Amino acid sequence: MMDLTQPQWVKHVVFHPFEGFEDLRWKKGGTLKYTAIIIAALFVAMIADDRWCGFQFRPLPDAMFSVMPYIMKSVVYFLAWVLGNWAICTLLDGEGTMKNICIYSSYALIPYIVSTFINVFLSHILVRDEQVFFSTVYYIGLIWSAILLFSAIKSVHQYTFTKTVAAIILTLFAMLVILFLAVLFLSLFQKVYVFFYSLYTEILYRIRV
Amino acid sequence: MKKKNKRSYRKQHCAAAGIVCLLVFSSMSAPAAADEPYDVYNYNYLGEAVPSQAGYLAERSVSGLDLGTTALNAPADLFKDSEDFFYLVDSGNNRILKIDSEFTEIVQEYTSFTMPDGSETTMKNPKGVYVSPDTGLMYIADNENSRALIVNPDGTVEKEITKPTSTVYDQQLTFLPQKILCDNAGNVYIVLNNTTKGAAMFDASGEFIGYYGANSVAPTAEVIANHFWNAIASEDEKRYRSRSTPTAFDNFDIDTVKGFIYTSTSSGSTDTDIVKKVNPEGYNLFDYMSNFTWGDLFSTWYSGTSYKTKIVDIDIGDDGSINCLDSTTGRVFQYDKEADLLFIMGATGDQVGSFTAGNVAAIETKGENCENIYVLDAGKGSVTVFGQTVFGQIVHHATTLYNGGYYEEALDPWLEVLKRDGNYRRAYLGISSAYYNMGRYKESMEYAKKADASARYNKAFERYRSQWLRQHLTAILIIAVVLIVGIKVLKRVLKNKRKKPADTASSGSGS
């Protein structure tokens, strides 16, 4: 029973928001390979949403293209989520490993990614008066993903409903802290780097003179 | 000897040819020699300053001596009447010069006027002049005599407006008219420099009616906080609280055809109501453009000084264009009647076409399409005459057609504009509108995109989509039918295929 291949697992999980992840956990399905593909798709979706939409819905993209904001919006946020959730739920007696949190969370993002791509396509054939279709697709994708993500966290840690809510709220806080620390570290390392570099040039100058 | 002669002759010939060549080349490059002493720019759709073609070139600078009189001394105002005569207020010399339409010679010099009782009166530091197109009466803001004069063209005073005795006018205030104009009904508007309530308004008989067209208060955080505290303060406390007052506008012009009065505010401390279009009721029709920046979009900071646009005078051209004079940078900003930027010209400096920083006084335009712009430089005591270039003519032509709703007729002029200046954003808008009206939606979309006008793009796209659907309806239906049938057939085939191996398996096990 339920001997599914990996692609079938993805389908099963997405279309069974309430018991899909429990099955996945029970059968130890899901691989990191799909996580990588999904996050890559998320990255592309972010770019598509920003730059490939029809002109009637989105302003012209900047002439300068920087990949950093899109990496930030996809990979960095996802990693912060996984890390934050793992850190919080280790303290809250969660059963999920880092690998499982990664896999389950990424599978939950699929409806959102798909809705984004559908919207990018729709934005080329709809006009502004029909924006309601656009936002309908967007909200369906968003809510679907939110339910999946909730269900994913609930299953991966074997939590009750209230505990999952608390864990998610705490995870969001943890993400903030992680991102804050990341920015802090980055600027700090930059300062350190500048310090050593000026030291180096100073010494070089002394040696020469 | 002969040979030598011949050679020298040849030499002379060569030299002559060379000179002719030089002359020809120099005359050919004459426009280049008359290049403006500044970089011409305009703003693209991103609000970036980009190089542009000049719409106007400074042709000459006219001083008092050029006009055959003594040098001008701190002239304050320039006005063109409906018959194209210019009136130049030479404040320092207490006179008004009437100059012919070519701006070459003085027609009349007003230094004194005859009062109704027969006595002579002179002006003292006059600041503004206006000539009514209906009656030909001259309105003079006689600043230091604390009065405004209404004078017949022959120099007899028709009426004298002095400080109002009405209680509405605060009697502690002086009455120092700065600028003056009258509307079609004969009401007189006077800009005073000591009130923020607007222009003092007098009816045709010279009675003070009230104030007209005050600026609004900029809604800064301080003003909002003040409003809140005033609401809960007692009457006693309120007396000591600071009050939020708007900045006063300090110049205006009237669109004699439509009857709108345009005001300009030169205050550097506010961004609201820099230019207003006020209807006879006193309502500002440019109110909806509260986020619009008049003049330069970005002001430079240099050594602690802000070089922010200060619009000291405004002129409404015969074609409805709004011409603003910026005293900080010595630039003229020309807008069409919808407040879309057409051209920027002028600079600070000493060459023709540039002005004394902070000391330009007035701007006037002449011609049905604003063929000439006149800028009065108080510092130099001269008037600079700008003439329209071919590019300027085409843009004005296209703009007039476009604003009149003749989009298709404006197409060719706009295309011509683009040939000369690919950065000119309004041309893209114009072309997009023209193609839209002609039913060429694909092109309309393309140009709307180039102009970054997404609402227009949306409109064109909607029509393009329905056009496309109508054209390809049969093809779409055929494809749909083929797809549906194809999928059904494919499903059946797949089913059969799946069944077959099962059949063989079962038959295999059976045998």
XYZ file of C-alpha atoms in Angstrom:
720
model
C 0.000 0.000 0.000
C 1.123 3.502 -0.938
C 4.233 2.441 -2.748
C 4.617 5.662 -4.656
C 7.480 6.887 -6.778
C 9.008 10.264 -5.896
C 6.996 12.275 -8.460
C 3.856 10.524 -7.275
C 4.688 11.522 -3.714
C 4.878 15.169 -4.760
C 1.460 14.888 -6.377
C -0.004 13.033 -3.437
C 1.236 15.569 -0.921
C 0.055 18.593 -2.853
C -3.433 17.243 -3.463
C -3.934 15.828 0.023
C -3.315 18.819 2.250
C -4.417 17.139 5.474
C -3.036 13.603 5.439
C -0.478 13.826 2.613
C 2.451 14.761 4.811
C 1.527 12.142 7.393
C 1.706 9.529 4.646
C 4.980 10.971 3.448
C 6.382 10.726 6.947
C 5.045 7.227 7.500
C 6.524 5.959 4.254
C 9.698 8.071 4.552
C 9.120 9.542 1.103
C 10.502 12.702 -0.433
C 14.043 13.546 -1.437
C 16.263 16.615 -1.227
C 16.685 16.447 -4.980
C 13.113 17.652 -5.396
C 13.665 20.316 -2.770
C 16.505 21.720 -4.856
C 14.347 21.708 -7.976
C 11.444 23.398 -6.176
C 13.621 26.138 -4.696
C 15.182 26.727 -8.099
C 11.658 27.009 -9.502
C 10.804 29.468 -6.737
C 13.819 31.536 -7.696
C 12.747 31.594 -11.343
C 9.168 32.395 -10.287
C 10.360 35.429 -8.336
C 12.231 36.721 -11.353
C 9.296 35.972 -13.648
C 6.870 37.742 -11.356
C 9.027 40.825 -11.301
C 10.213 41.041 -14.879
C 8.180 38.928 -17.266
C 4.677 40.141 -16.444
C 2.517 42.004 -18.943
C 3.117 45.733 -18.984
C -0.515 46.496 -18.130
C -0.033 45.013 -14.656
C 3.535 45.726 -13.742
C 5.734 48.763 -14.346
C 8.681 48.295 -16.654
C 11.478 46.527 -14.795
C 14.606 48.482 -13.983
C 17.173 48.650 -16.701
C 19.699 47.260 -14.228
C 19.249 43.623 -13.325
C 20.596 42.394 -10.028
C 20.125 38.765 -9.087
C 20.584 39.372 -5.367
C 17.016 40.423 -4.471
C 15.649 37.298 -6.122
C 18.104 35.001 -4.355
C 17.096 36.778 -1.176
C 13.392 36.298 -1.840
C 13.746 32.593 -2.596
C 16.815 30.773 -1.299
C 17.707 32.948 1.684
C 14.173 33.190 3.036
C 13.721 29.451 2.632
C 16.967 28.618 4.396
C 16.112 31.063 7.184
C 12.734 29.382 7.533
C 14.251 25.908 7.726
C 16.967 26.963 10.132
C 14.569 28.939 12.313
C 12.031 26.171 12.399
C 14.631 23.550 13.189
C 16.065 25.685 15.983
C 12.675 26.435 17.525
C 11.252 22.947 17.194
C 14.330 21.261 18.593
C 13.535 23.168 21.768
C 9.809 22.391 21.475
C 10.259 18.586 21.266
C 9.722 18.437 17.532
C 10.548 15.177 15.818
C 11.600 16.606 12.481
C 15.186 16.533 11.308
C 16.674 19.402 9.344
C 16.473 17.301 6.184
C 12.791 16.526 6.665
C 11.891 20.130 7.442
C 13.643 21.065 4.211
C 11.784 18.503 2.150
C 8.337 19.033 3.664
C 8.473 22.824 3.582
C 9.612 22.906 -0.013
C 6.845 20.554 -1.152
C 4.375 22.906 0.485
C 5.535 25.803 -1.688
C 4.512 24.158 -4.952
C 0.998 25.691 -5.256
C 2.398 29.171 -4.692
C 5.075 28.713 -7.344
C 2.586 27.295 -9.821
C 0.124 30.129 -9.186
C 2.898 32.634 -9.763
C 3.716 31.097 -13.123
C 0.041 30.969 -14.062
C -0.229 34.642 -13.162
C 2.770 35.561 -15.260
C 1.074 33.832 -18.159
C -2.325 35.387 -17.411
C -0.834 38.859 -17.181
C -0.151 38.680 -20.894
C -3.724 37.885 -21.888
C -5.770 39.814 -19.318
C -6.517 43.521 -19.121
C -6.774 45.573 -15.983
C -10.542 45.218 -15.724
C -10.105 41.467 -15.348
C -7.603 41.747 -12.568
C -9.911 39.745 -10.325
C -8.815 36.506 -12.069
C -5.259 37.473 -11.475
C -5.742 38.002 -7.755
C -7.967 34.929 -7.432
C -5.224 32.698 -8.764
C -2.735 34.442 -6.531
C -4.779 33.977 -3.358
C -5.674 30.386 -4.155
C -1.986 29.604 -4.558
C -1.044 31.492 -1.435
C -3.704 29.965 0.823
C -3.139 26.480 -0.525
C 0.566 26.804 0.164
C -0.098 28.202 3.618
C -2.321 25.226 4.503
C 0.267 22.810 3.131
C 3.034 24.488 5.061
C 1.011 24.324 8.254
C 0.233 20.682 7.648
C 3.891 20.010 6.808
C 5.139 21.476 10.060
C 2.410 19.684 11.983
C 3.364 16.287 10.515
C 7.107 16.629 10.492
C 7.193 17.429 14.201
C 4.071 15.447 15.149
C 2.531 18.480 16.821
C -1.015 19.331 17.872
C -2.842 22.173 16.141
C -2.106 24.841 18.792
C 1.504 23.830 19.142
C 1.975 24.135 15.375
C 0.544 27.664 15.434
C 2.897 28.613 18.237
C 5.835 26.985 16.460
C 5.141 28.868 13.237
C 4.853 32.218 15.006
C 8.084 31.555 16.869
C 9.728 30.443 13.632
C 8.826 33.761 12.016
C 10.484 35.521 14.951
C 13.489 33.268 14.634
C 13.719 34.140 10.929
C 13.794 37.824 11.815
C 16.550 37.228 14.337
C 18.538 35.115 11.882
C 18.274 37.681 9.118
C 19.164 40.464 11.528
C 22.221 38.580 12.708
C 23.167 37.800 9.126
C 23.101 41.473 8.208
C 25.041 42.306 11.340
C 27.692 39.701 10.576
C 27.978 40.780 6.980
C 28.599 44.397 7.884
C 30.949 43.351 10.652
C 32.992 41.155 8.351
C 33.093 43.913 5.825
C 34.508 46.231 8.489
C 37.066 43.622 9.516
C 38.017 43.103 5.915
C 38.430 46.841 5.378
C 40.494 47.047 8.540
C 42.904 44.325 7.471
C 43.069 45.691 3.969
C 44.021 49.165 5.193
C 46.550 47.556 7.531
C 47.999 45.724 4.573
C 48.259 48.866 2.441
C 49.727 50.792 5.352
C 52.444 48.178 5.867
C 53.118 48.075 2.168
C 53.500 51.830 2.164
C 55.896 51.774 5.162
C 58.044 49.094 3.546
C 58.376 51.125 0.378
C 59.133 54.435 2.069
C 58.658 88.746 -63.496
C 55.678 87.629 -65.402
C 55.956 84.192 -63.950
C 56.268 85.590 -60.508
C 53.259 87.746 -61.141
C 51.311 84.789 -62.270
C 52.353 82.852 -59.230
C 51.411 85.640 -56.883
C 48.153 85.983 -58.749
C 47.555 82.327 -58.227
C 48.435 82.702 -54.599
C 45.976 85.527 -54.260
C 43.407 83.448 -56.012
C 43.991 80.600 -53.642
C 43.770 82.908 -50.684
C 40.550 84.392 -52.003
C 39.126 80.932 -52.551
C 40.196 80.006 -49.058
C 38.461 83.033 -47.606
C 35.346 82.273 -49.587
C 35.523 78.721 -48.320
C 35.925 79.945 -44.781
C 33.027 82.327 -45.184
C 30.841 79.609 -46.604
C 31.766 77.223 -43.836
C 31.366 79.800 -41.135
C 27.965 80.784 -42.460
C 27.047 77.132 -42.667
C 28.113 76.603 -39.115
C 26.411 79.806 -38.033
C 23.803 77.932 -35.972
C 26.639 76.090 -34.270
C 28.366 79.403 -33.571
C 25.109 80.650 -32.078
C 25.007 77.594 -29.850
C 23.407 78.077 -26.512
C 25.875 78.562 -23.658
C 24.383 75.657 -21.716
C 23.531 72.002 -22.171
C 20.006 71.559 -23.383
C 18.156 68.850 -21.498
C 14.742 67.462 -20.855
C 13.319 64.796 -18.581
C 12.651 61.273 -19.815
C 9.954 58.953 -18.482
C 12.103 57.900 -15.543
C 12.506 61.523 -14.513
C 16.152 61.520 -15.506
C 17.658 64.578 -17.125
C 18.729 63.580 -20.625
C 20.273 65.639 -23.418
C 17.698 67.077 -25.745
C 17.274 69.256 -28.761
C 16.862 72.960 -28.190
C 13.363 74.276 -28.738
C 14.503 77.857 -28.486
C 17.742 79.682 -29.142
C 18.725 83.018 -27.694
C 18.814 85.412 -30.634
C 19.889 88.684 -29.084
C 20.008 90.639 -25.940
C 18.458 94.121 -25.918
C 19.633 96.711 -23.432
C 18.283 100.196 -22.819
C 21.032 101.632 -24.995
C 20.046 99.332 -27.861
C 16.560 100.778 -27.611
C 17.925 104.275 -27.945
C 17.492 105.390 -24.371
C 19.521 105.384 -21.171
C 20.462 102.125 -19.499
C 17.726 100.329 -17.645
C 17.963 100.421 -13.887
C 16.603 97.366 -12.046
C 13.680 96.774 -14.403
C 10.911 94.841 -12.677
C 8.324 93.801 -15.194
C 7.692 93.171 -18.839
C 4.291 92.884 -20.414
C 2.998 92.317 -23.923
C -0.443 93.653 -24.761
C -2.917 92.207 -27.211
C -1.478 94.317 -30.053
C 2.034 92.966 -29.441
C 3.396 96.128 -27.917
C 5.727 95.588 -25.011
C 5.634 97.530 -21.781
C 8.847 97.499 -19.795
C 8.755 98.740 -16.217
C 12.077 100.470 -15.593
C 11.708 100.716 -11.834
C 15.010 102.398 -11.015
C 14.339 105.170 -13.527
C 10.659 105.476 -12.547
C 9.389 105.064 -16.058
C 7.520 102.699 -18.305
C 8.715 102.108 -21.836
C 6.337 101.103 -24.586
C 8.304 99.138 -27.160
C 7.304 97.994 -30.622
C 6.498 94.378 -31.404
C 9.913 93.686 -32.945
C 11.522 94.869 -29.745
C 13.827 97.297 -31.511
C 12.616 100.785 -30.702
C 10.669 102.708 -28.140
C 7.210 103.828 -29.153
C 6.469 105.859 -26.078
C 8.078 106.607 -22.761
C 5.804 107.180 -19.770
C 7.379 109.133 -16.935
C 4.452 111.168 -15.659
C 0.704 111.121 -15.953
C -2.069 113.715 -15.750
C -4.393 113.270 -12.816
C -8.137 113.816 -13.319
C -7.790 117.221 -11.579
C -5.175 118.337 -14.060
C -2.046 117.953 -11.868
C 0.970 115.939 -12.979
C 2.000 112.845 -11.089
C 5.082 110.699 -11.309
C 5.727 107.097 -10.355
C 8.025 105.960 -7.624
C 9.605 102.547 -8.081
C 6.811 101.021 -10.167
C 6.859 97.235 -10.053
C 4.243 95.916 -12.408
C 2.219 96.780 -15.458
C -0.766 95.305 -17.238
C -2.703 96.472 -20.263
C -6.287 95.415 -20.681
C -7.012 93.838 -24.066
C -10.610 95.147 -23.976
C -10.208 98.755 -22.946
C -6.548 99.437 -23.638
C -6.199 100.863 -20.151
C -2.800 100.566 -18.529
C -2.679 99.238 -14.967
C 0.426 100.208 -13.053
C 1.568 98.926 -9.664
C 3.115 102.138 -8.356
C 4.902 100.508 -5.465
C 6.389 103.237 -3.300
C 3.530 105.637 -3.869
C 1.327 102.957 -2.289
C -1.139 103.040 -5.104
C -2.169 101.478 -8.355
C -2.829 103.672 -11.360
C -5.271 102.975 -14.141
C -4.113 105.088 -17.054
C -5.447 105.833 -20.512
C -3.028 105.236 -23.388
C -2.696 109.026 -23.802
C -1.319 109.362 -20.281
C -4.319 110.643 -18.348
C -5.107 108.822 -15.143
C -8.497 107.151 -15.252
C -8.512 105.974 -11.674
C -6.240 105.676 -8.703
C -6.478 102.751 -6.290
C -5.044 103.451 -2.858
C -4.991 101.537 0.393
C -8.497 100.199 1.083
C -10.328 101.582 4.093
C -12.404 98.432 4.450
C -12.142 96.596 7.760
C -11.324 93.424 5.850
C -7.992 95.017 4.996
C -5.793 95.096 8.102
C -5.148 98.822 8.570
C -1.758 98.168 10.193
C -0.486 96.792 6.923
C 1.088 98.938 4.262
C -0.221 98.881 0.715
C 2.692 98.251 -1.630
C 1.487 96.867 -4.967
C 3.962 94.485 -6.587
C 2.135 93.097 -9.586
C -1.191 93.957 -11.107
C -3.660 92.654 -13.628
C -7.317 92.925 -14.467
C -9.790 90.340 -15.692
C -12.380 90.541 -18.444
C -14.971 91.940 -16.020
C -12.689 94.820 -15.103
C -11.824 93.526 -11.636
C -8.331 94.507 -10.609
C -6.022 92.054 -8.825
C -2.982 93.333 -6.992
C -0.204 91.201 -5.511
C 1.012 92.702 -2.251
C 4.160 91.564 -0.535
C 2.796 91.596 3.005
C -0.147 89.255 3.030
C -0.588 85.538 2.553
C -4.315 85.828 1.942
C -3.884 86.154 -1.801
C -4.142 89.015 -4.222
C -6.138 92.084 -3.197
C -9.159 92.256 -5.450
C -10.925 95.442 -6.478
C -14.056 95.736 -8.559
C -14.335 97.852 -11.691
C -15.178 100.958 -9.686
C -12.050 100.559 -7.543
C -13.782 99.232 -4.417
C -11.898 96.635 -2.376
C -13.812 93.342 -2.549
C -11.527 90.954 -0.761
C -8.669 88.576 -1.382
C -8.323 86.142 -4.214
C -6.624 82.802 -4.724
C -4.532 82.258 -1.603
C -2.126 79.337 -1.544
C -2.966 76.391 0.661
C -0.888 75.296 3.621
C 1.492 72.469 2.931
C 0.351 69.489 5.041
C 3.637 68.920 6.845
C 3.823 66.935 10.077
C 4.184 70.185 12.004
C 1.012 71.615 10.510
C -0.943 68.471 11.292
C 0.367 68.465 14.871
C -0.572 72.128 15.205
C -4.031 71.386 13.972
C -4.408 68.676 16.574
C -3.182 70.855 19.455
C -5.352 73.749 18.361
C -8.374 71.505 18.457
C -7.879 70.761 22.139
C -6.390 74.097 23.231
C -8.424 76.713 25.069
C -9.069 80.116 23.505
C -6.417 81.660 25.730
C -3.776 79.145 24.748
C -4.661 79.410 21.088
C -3.644 83.048 21.058
C -0.073 82.100 21.845
C 0.154 79.170 19.522
C 1.963 79.543 16.228
C -0.367 79.620 13.301
C -0.031 77.732 10.070
C 0.019 80.209 7.254
C 0.584 79.433 3.622
C 3.311 81.072 1.615
C 2.181 83.961 -0.531
C 2.315 83.812 -4.285
C 4.262 86.678 -5.742
C 3.470 86.795 -9.397
C 0.630 85.983 -11.704
C -0.626 86.135 -15.244
C -4.060 85.880 -16.764
C -5.157 83.719 -19.640
C -7.283 86.414 -21.261
C -9.114 83.955 -23.489
C -10.251 81.526 -20.802
C -10.150 83.903 -17.843
C -7.969 81.725 -15.605
C -5.380 83.393 -13.443
C -2.099 81.517 -13.044
C -0.093 82.298 -9.947
C 3.520 81.492 -9.194
C 5.217 81.190 -5.831
C 8.937 81.682 -5.515
C 9.290 80.544 -1.917
C 12.088 78.038 -1.492
C 10.565 76.549 1.636
C 7.443 75.014 0.181
C 6.526 72.602 -2.577
C 2.792 73.135 -2.593
C 1.003 75.479 -4.946
C 4.154 76.593 -6.740
C 2.004 77.168 -9.791
C -1.751 77.484 -9.522
C -4.428 77.781 -12.153
C -7.207 79.675 -10.416
C -10.704 79.975 -11.812
C -12.834 83.081 -11.187
C -14.303 81.413 -8.121
C -10.871 81.162 -6.536
C -10.542 77.386 -6.895
C -7.164 75.979 -7.905
C -7.612 73.723 -10.933
C -4.088 72.339 -10.518
C -5.032 71.068 -7.065
C -4.951 67.480 -8.278
C -1.293 67.837 -9.222
C -0.076 68.146 -5.661
C 2.804 65.775 -6.362
C 3.885 67.567 -9.493
C 7.289 69.221 -9.363
C 7.513 72.455 -11.271
C 10.889 73.349 -12.641
C 13.846 71.084 -12.025
C 12.929 67.706 -10.608
C 16.048 67.553 -8.473
C 17.640 70.493 -6.763
C 21.373 70.568 -6.318
C 23.032 71.103 -2.990
C 26.356 72.777 -3.143
C 28.363 74.179 -0.222
C 25.293 74.244 1.979
C 23.190 76.155 -0.510
C 20.186 74.643 -2.176
C 19.737 75.484 -5.831
C 16.035 74.830 -5.834
C 13.805 76.147 -8.557
C 12.259 79.496 -7.655
C 9.620 80.508 -10.102
C 9.549 84.296 -10.100
C 7.320 84.903 -13.082
C 4.832 83.021 -15.141
C 3.460 83.729 -18.561
C 0.612 82.130 -20.431
C 1.320 82.027 -24.144
C -1.306 82.562 -26.801
C -1.409 78.805 -27.361
C -2.017 78.196 -23.673
C 1.546 77.172 -22.866
C 2.731 77.877 -19.339
C 6.142 79.515 -19.261
C 7.868 79.635 -15.893
C 10.974 81.628 -15.124
C 13.328 80.153 -12.547
C 15.519 82.754 -10.896
C 17.888 80.285 -9.196
C 19.183 78.696 -12.373
C 18.096 81.352 -14.848
C 16.089 78.730 -16.692
C 12.802 78.990 -18.478
C 10.554 75.955 -18.154
C 7.953 75.796 -20.837
C 4.933 73.570 -20.257
C 1.976 73.018 -22.498
C -1.489 73.752 -21.162
C -1.755 70.288 -19.627
C 1.420 71.031 -17.651
C 3.582 68.627 -19.654
C 7.129 69.851 -19.958
C 8.043 71.020 -23.442
C 11.381 72.773 -23.227
C 13.983 74.014 -20.827
C 16.244 76.879 -21.815
C 18.516 79.439 -20.229
C 21.282 79.380 -17.654
C 23.140 81.688 -15.334
C 26.115 83.510 -16.751
C 27.132 86.405 -18.941
C 26.607 85.138 -22.457
C 23.515 85.831 -24.489
C 20.942 83.290 -23.377
C 22.120 83.229 -19.788
C 21.124 85.478 -16.921
C 22.162 86.942 -13.611
C 21.627 84.325 -10.917
C 18.720 85.217 -8.681
C 17.956 88.415 -10.512
C 15.737 87.637 -13.450
C 12.483 89.550 -13.281
C 9.957 88.725 -15.931
C 9.064 86.540 -18.873
C 6.799 87.194 -21.828
C 5.941 85.257 -24.953
C 4.812 86.351 -28.348
C 3.142 84.632 -31.249
C 0.378 82.145 -31.793
C 2.717 79.236 -31.170
C 5.005 81.042 -28.747
C 7.492 81.853 -31.484
C 9.423 84.191 -29.226
C 10.191 84.257 -25.541
C 11.413 87.417 -23.834
C 13.254 87.240 -20.553
C 13.913 90.373 -18.562
C 17.180 90.259 -16.623
C 17.044 92.854 -13.852
C 20.720 92.412 -13.010
C 21.976 93.149 -16.505
C 19.144 95.510 -17.324
C 18.458 93.794 -20.589
C 15.866 91.702 -22.341
C 16.933 88.486 -24.034
C 14.927 87.419 -27.050
C 14.605 83.684 -27.661
C 13.474 82.432 -31.055
C 11.903 79.086 -31.796
C 13.981 76.475 -33.604
C 12.548 74.155 -36.228
C 12.360 71.480 -33.573
C 10.474 73.856 -31.297
C 8.034 74.650 -34.091
C 7.319 70.997 -34.760
C 6.819 70.216 -31.093
C 4.468 73.158 -30.646
C 2.565 72.212 -33.753
C 2.199 68.628 -32.593
C 1.269 69.665 -29.064
C -1.408 72.040 -30.249
C -2.952 69.361 -32.455
C -2.663 66.746 -29.735
C -4.188 68.872 -27.004
C -6.983 69.788 -29.386
C -7.807 66.111 -29.790
C -6.483 65.823 -33.354
C -4.432 62.736 -32.542
C -4.191 61.356 -36.059
C -3.218 64.711 -37.515
C -0.527 64.989 -34.861
C 1.059 61.679 -35.872
C 3.375 63.037 -38.551
C 4.676 65.927 -36.453
C 5.337 63.560 -33.556
C 7.216 61.120 -35.806
C 9.252 64.077 -37.008
C 9.967 65.001 -33.391
C 11.252 61.491 -32.703
C 13.547 61.672 -35.697
C 15.172 64.700 -34.135
C 15.115 63.639 -30.516
C 14.520 60.022 -29.552
C 14.354 60.957 -25.882
C 11.282 63.138 -26.279
C 8.735 61.221 -24.217
C 5.627 63.137 -25.235
C 6.201 62.107 -28.815
C 5.832 58.447 -27.850
C 2.596 59.234 -26.049
C 1.322 61.204 -29.020
C 2.181 58.463 -31.488
C 0.585 55.850 -29.246
C -2.641 57.866 -29.113
C -2.623 58.426 -32.847
C -2.165 54.741 -33.661
C -4.850 53.876 -31.138
C -7.321 56.142 -32.871
C -6.329 54.719 -36.234
C -6.968 51.178 -35.006
C -3.320 50.156 -35.203
C -3.301 48.748 -31.696
C -0.108 46.734 -31.954
C 1.902 49.858 -32.728
C 0.000 51.817 -30.135
C 1.037 49.254 -27.509
C 4.620 49.427 -28.628
C 4.810 53.204 -28.282
C 2.874 53.220 -25.011
C 5.468 50.845 -23.639
C 8.265 53.119 -24.779
C 6.562 56.030 -23.069
C 6.069 53.959 -19.894
C 2.337 54.692 -19.986
C 0.814 51.488 -18.694
C -2.801 52.704 -18.566
C -2.607 53.600 -22.230
C -0.933 50.284 -22.967
C -3.761 48.516 -21.167
C -6.354 50.284 -23.299
C -4.562 49.512 -26.538
C -3.962 45.919 -25.460
C -7.662 45.411 -24.719
C -8.578 46.473 -28.241
C -5.715 44.513 -29.740
C -6.834 41.389 -27.912
C -10.431 41.582 -29.109
C -9.235 42.353 -32.622
C -6.926 39.352 -32.520
C -9.658 37.074 -31.184
C -12.059 38.204 -33.878
C -9.505 37.634 -36.602
C -8.449 34.205 -35.385
C -11.801 32.934 -34.159
C -12.112 30.129 -36.742
C -8.518 29.050 -36.230
C -9.005 28.987 -32.466
C -12.194 26.945 -32.754
C -10.573 24.459 -35.127
C -7.573 24.053 -32.844
C -9.842 23.588 -29.842
C -11.902 20.926 -31.582
C -8.805 19.144 -32.846
C -7.288 19.219 -29.382
C -10.399 17.822 -27.680
C -10.856 15.075 -30.246
C -7.139 14.345 -30.244
C -7.037 13.963 -26.470
C -10.038 11.649 -26.495
C -8.524 9.523 -29.236
C -5.192 9.453 -27.458
C -6.849 8.354 -24.211
C -8.663 5.539 -25.943
C -5.493 4.423 -27.693
C -3.610 4.457 -24.398
C -6.392 2.481 -22.720
C -6.296 -0.119 -25.454
C -2.540 -0.336 -25.214
C -2.722 -0.818 -21.461
C -5.408 -3.439 -21.863
C -3.544 -5.412 -24.473
C -0.540 -6.390 -22.362
C -2.958 -7.284 -19.556
C -4.944 -9.426 -21.995
C -1.852 -11.197 -23.203
C -0.740 -11.705 -19.619
C -4.079 -13.187 -18.611
C -4.246 -15.283 -21.721
C -0.650 -16.356 -21.062
C -1.474 -17.452 -17.551
C -4.637 -19.105 -18.785
C -2.836 -21.306 -21.282
